[in-house]
Structures are given as C-alpha cells and as structure tokens.
Amino acid sequence: MVISAEKAGAIAKYYAETNYKNFSSKNMQMLSNRLYNRGAGGQDYLFGWAEENVGAYTLNRVYVSVNAYTGT
C-alpha cells in the first residue's frame, strides 16, 4: 500500500531539515511534489525546494526522494 503524499512530504521535510544545513532558517519554498511510478522498480515521491530571495528562486535547491511503500 502506498503512503499518502502528506505523510511522504512530512518525512521528506524532516529529512531536509535534519541533513541540509540551515534549511529551516532559509526561505525554502516547495517547487515539486510528485509520485513517480517506476514500473517494476516501485513507486517513489520526489519533493523539491528552492530558496526564494527577493521574489526570485535561487539556485539553492534541495531534492528528497521517499519510497512510496516504506517511507524511507
């Protein structure tokens, strides 16, 4: 059974906050939230954030993939 996008998003955000220096103190805006079907390779969610500065996205980006079945 596939976990919900909300649960996967919470897992991804926690991972980013824990492993990416200053993630929480930067103005990181979610750019992508998508479920990918890899066929025999399973399914995974991909979440992406970019830092926003003065109304524009910078090249400072973070992407986290979460297995849709296990949440890892």
N, CA and C atoms as an extended XYZ file, in Angstrom:
216
Properties=species:S:1:pos:R:3:atomname:S:1:resname:S:1:resid:I:1 pbc="F F F"
N         0.835       -1.176        0.000 N   MET     1
C         0.000        0.000        0.000 CA  MET     1
C         0.889        1.253        0.000 C   MET     1
N         0.515        2.223       -0.782 N   VAL     2
C         1.276        3.467       -0.932 CA  VAL     2
C         0.922        4.421        0.211 C   VAL     2
N         1.938        5.047        0.811 N   ILE     3
C         1.682        6.040        1.858 CA  ILE     3
C         1.146        7.323        1.216 C   ILE     3
N         0.495        8.141        2.003 N   SER     4
C        -0.098        9.370        1.466 CA  SER     4
C         0.985       10.387        1.112 C   SER     4
N         0.634       11.293        0.218 N   ALA     5
C         1.556       12.366       -0.168 CA  ALA     5
C         1.871       13.253        1.031 C   ALA     5
N         0.896       13.456        1.910 N   GLU     6
C         1.106       14.285        3.098 CA  GLU     6
C         2.145       13.660        4.024 C   GLU     6
N         2.025       12.339        4.256 N   LYS     7
C         2.981       11.648        5.122 CA  LYS     7
C         4.366       11.647        4.484 C   LYS     7
N         4.438       11.355        3.192 N   ALA     8
C         5.725       11.358        2.490 CA  ALA     8
C         6.351       12.748        2.524 C   ALA     8
N         5.524       13.788        2.376 N   GLY     9
C         6.025       15.162        2.428 CA  GLY     9
C         6.605       15.510        3.785 C   GLY     9
N         5.945       15.048        4.845 N   ALA    10
C         6.450       15.295        6.199 CA  ALA    10
C         7.785       14.586        6.411 C   ALA    10
N         7.905       13.369        5.902 N   ILE    11
C         9.162       12.615        6.002 CA  ILE    11
C        10.270       13.342        5.243 C   ILE    11
N         9.955       13.787        4.036 N   ALA    12
C        10.949       14.482        3.207 CA  ALA    12
C        11.392       15.790        3.848 C   ALA    12
N        10.443       16.545        4.383 N   LYS    13
C        10.793       17.828        5.008 CA  LYS    13
C        11.650       17.609        6.247 C   LYS    13
N        11.306       16.614        7.054 N   TYR    14
C        12.114       16.300        8.235 CA  TYR    14
C        13.539       15.928        7.821 C   TYR    14
N        13.653       15.108        6.786 N   TYR    15
C        14.977       14.710        6.300 CA  TYR    15
C        15.775       15.927        5.834 C   TYR    15
N        15.137       16.801        5.080 N   ALA    16
C        15.820       18.005        4.587 CA  ALA    16
C        16.250       18.897        5.748 C   ALA    16
N        15.369       19.088        6.731 N   GLU    17
C        15.700       19.933        7.883 CA  GLU    17
C        16.845       19.354        8.705 C   GLU    17
N        16.899       18.026        8.782 N   THR    18
C        17.920       17.349        9.578 CA  THR    18
C        19.266       17.289        8.869 C   THR    18
N        19.263       17.141        7.553 N   ASN    19
C        20.500       16.873        6.819 CA  ASN    19
C        21.026       18.017        5.963 C   ASN    19
N        20.248       19.075        5.798 N   TYR    20
C        20.680       20.204        4.976 CA  TYR    20
C        20.888       21.409        5.885 C   TYR    20
N        22.122       21.852        5.991 N   LYS    21
C        22.472       22.939        6.905 CA  LYS    21
C        21.638       24.189        6.612 C   LYS    21
N        21.033       24.732        7.661 N   ASN    22
C        20.253       25.972        7.609 CA  ASN    22
C        18.973       25.882        6.770 C   ASN    22
N        18.488       24.691        6.494 N   PHE    23
C        17.254       24.551        5.706 CA  PHE    23
C        16.107       25.338        6.342 C   PHE    23
N        15.955       25.199        7.653 N   SER    24
C        14.837       25.841        8.350 CA  SER    24
C        14.969       27.353        8.429 C   SER    24
N        16.195       27.857        8.388 N   SER    25
C        16.381       29.306        8.510 CA  SER    25
C        16.356       30.016        7.151 C   SER    25
N        16.398       29.249        6.082 N   LYS    26
C        16.324       29.835        4.738 CA  LYS    26
C        14.862       29.888        4.292 C   LYS    26
N        14.561       30.704        3.339 N   ASN    27
C        13.205       30.820        2.810 CA  ASN    27
C        13.006       29.771        1.708 C   ASN    27
N        12.957       28.490        2.130 N   MET    28
C        12.831       27.390        1.182 CA  MET    28
C        11.357       27.187        0.828 C   MET    28
N        11.062       27.228       -0.467 N   GLN    29
C         9.702       27.066       -0.969 CA  GLN    29
C         9.606       25.772       -1.771 C   GLN    29
N         8.551       24.984       -1.509 N   MET    30
C         8.391       23.728       -2.237 CA  MET    30
C         8.071       24.007       -3.704 C   MET    30
N         8.852       23.384       -4.575 N   LEU    31
C         8.654       23.529       -6.019 CA  LEU    31
C         7.969       22.316       -6.627 C   LEU    31
N         8.265       21.136       -6.079 N   SER    32
C         7.710       19.927       -6.681 CA  SER    32
C         7.280       18.945       -5.612 C   SER    32
N         6.238       18.209       -5.942 N   ASN    33
C         5.673       17.189       -5.075 CA  ASN    33
C         4.993       16.218       -6.023 C   ASN    33
N         5.685       15.128       -6.337 N   ARG    34
C         5.168       14.248       -7.382 CA  ARG    34
C         5.407       12.783       -7.038 C   ARG    34
N         4.448       11.938       -7.389 N   LEU    35
C         4.579       10.498       -7.231 CA  LEU    35
C         4.994        9.909       -8.575 C   LEU    35
N         6.113        9.201       -8.582 N   TYR    36
C         6.613        8.564       -9.806 CA  TYR    36
C         6.370        7.070       -9.738 C   TYR    36
N         5.877        6.500      -10.835 N   ASN    37
C         5.698        5.065      -10.956 CA  ASN    37
C         6.857        4.533      -11.781 C   ASN    37
N         7.698        3.725      -11.160 N   ARG    38
C         8.888        3.177      -11.828 CA  ARG    38
C         8.636        1.780      -12.387 C   ARG    38
N         7.382        1.404      -12.533 N   GLY    39
C         7.070        0.071      -13.039 CA  GLY    39
C         7.529       -0.981      -12.046 C   GLY    39
N         8.355       -1.912      -12.512 N   ALA    40
C         8.866       -2.964      -11.638 CA  ALA    40
C         9.787       -2.408      -10.560 C   ALA    40
N        10.252       -1.180      -10.739 N   GLY    41
C        11.128       -0.543       -9.748 CA  GLY    41
C        10.376        0.079       -8.593 C   GLY    41
N         9.050       -0.020       -8.591 N   GLY    42
C         8.255        0.526       -7.500 CA  GLY    42
C         7.834        1.966       -7.739 C   GLY    42
N         7.421        2.617       -6.676 N   GLN    43
C         6.967        4.000       -6.747 CA  GLN    43
C         7.695        4.832       -5.702 C   GLN    43
N         7.939        6.083       -6.035 N   ASP    44
C         8.533        6.986       -5.058 CA  ASP    44
C         8.031        8.400       -5.283 C   ASP    44
N         8.022        9.131       -4.184 N   TYR    45
C         7.677       10.552       -4.227 CA  TYR    45
C         8.968       11.342       -4.379 C   TYR    45
N         8.905       12.429       -5.120 N   LEU    46
C        10.038       13.344       -5.222 CA  LEU    46
C         9.559       14.723       -4.797 C   LEU    46
N        10.251       15.279       -3.806 N   PHE    47
C         9.945       16.607       -3.294 CA  PHE    47
C        11.144       17.500       -3.547 C   PHE    47
N        10.877       18.718       -3.973 N   GLY    48
C        11.961       19.665       -4.231 CA  GLY    48
C        11.643       21.032       -3.663 C   GLY    48
N        12.660       21.667       -3.101 N   TRP    49
C        12.544       23.016       -2.554 CA  TRP    49
C        13.618       23.901       -3.160 C   TRP    49
N        13.309       25.183       -3.284 N   ALA    50
C        14.289       26.174       -3.736 CA  ALA    50
C        14.209       27.365       -2.790 C   ALA    50
N        15.353       27.985       -2.573 N   GLU    51
C        15.380       29.178       -1.731 CA  GLU    51
C        14.844       30.361       -2.528 C   GLU    51
N        13.921       31.101       -1.918 N   GLU    52
C        13.383       32.305       -2.547 CA  GLU    52
C        14.045       33.519       -1.911 C   GLU    52
N        14.502       34.432       -2.755 N   ASN    53
C        15.166       35.646       -2.284 CA  ASN    53
C        14.688       36.816       -3.137 C   ASN    53
N        14.081       37.793       -2.521 N   VAL    54
C        13.575       38.999       -3.186 CA  VAL    54
C        12.644       38.624       -4.351 C   VAL    54
N        11.769       37.653       -4.115 N   GLY    55
C        10.773       37.285       -5.109 CA  GLY    55
C        11.249       36.394       -6.238 C   GLY    55
N        12.491       35.927       -6.172 N   ALA    56
C        13.019       35.045       -7.226 CA  ALA    56
C        13.638       33.805       -6.587 C   ALA    56
N        13.523       32.684       -7.287 N   TYR    57
C        14.146       31.458       -6.803 CA  TYR    57
C        15.631       31.474       -7.125 C   TYR    57
N        16.435       31.089       -6.136 N   THR    58
C        17.875       30.997       -6.342 CA  THR    58
C        18.212       29.585       -6.828 C   THR    58
N        19.475       29.343       -7.068 N   LEU    59
C        19.922       28.004       -7.462 CA  LEU    59
C        20.139       27.101       -6.252 C   LEU    59
N        19.879       27.604       -5.060 N   ASN    60
C        19.999       26.829       -3.836 CA  ASN    60
C        18.769       25.930       -3.727 C   ASN    60
N        18.944       24.641       -4.041 N   ARG    61
C        17.815       23.711       -4.116 CA  ARG    61
C        18.110       22.423       -3.379 C   ARG    61
N        17.045       21.790       -2.921 N   VAL    62
C        17.137       20.520       -2.204 CA  VAL    62
C        16.063       19.597       -2.770 C   VAL    62
N        16.449       18.368       -3.088 N   TYR    63
C        15.502       17.364       -3.565 CA  TYR    63
C        15.606       16.131       -2.680 C   TYR    63
N        14.455       15.572       -2.310 N   VAL    64
C        14.415       14.376       -1.468 CA  VAL    64
C        13.434       13.397       -2.091 C   VAL    64
N        13.868       12.159       -2.225 N   SER    65
C        13.028       11.085       -2.735 CA  SER    65
C        12.600       10.202       -1.563 C   SER    65
N        11.320        9.817       -1.541 N   VAL    66
C        10.782        8.973       -0.476 CA  VAL    66
C        10.105        7.763       -1.114 C   VAL    66
N        10.498        6.564       -0.677 N   ASN    67
C         9.877        5.346       -1.174 CA  ASN    67
C         8.397        5.364       -0.806 C   ASN    67
N         7.527        5.172       -1.780 N   ALA    68
C         6.085        5.287       -1.566 CA  ALA    68
C         5.499        4.137       -0.750 C   ALA    68
N         6.251        3.052       -0.591 N   TYR    69
C         5.757        1.905        0.169 CA  TYR    69
C         6.304        1.871        1.587 C   TYR    69
N         7.584        2.211        1.744 N   THR    70
C         8.230        2.085        3.055 CA  THR    70
C         8.413        3.412        3.776 C   THR    70
N         8.356        4.527        3.056 N   GLY    71
C         8.576        5.828        3.669 CA  GLY    71
C        10.030        6.137        3.947 C   GLY    71
N        10.924        5.371        3.340 N   THR    72
C        12.359        5.625        3.544 CA  THR    72
C        12.971        6.252        2.317 C   THR    72
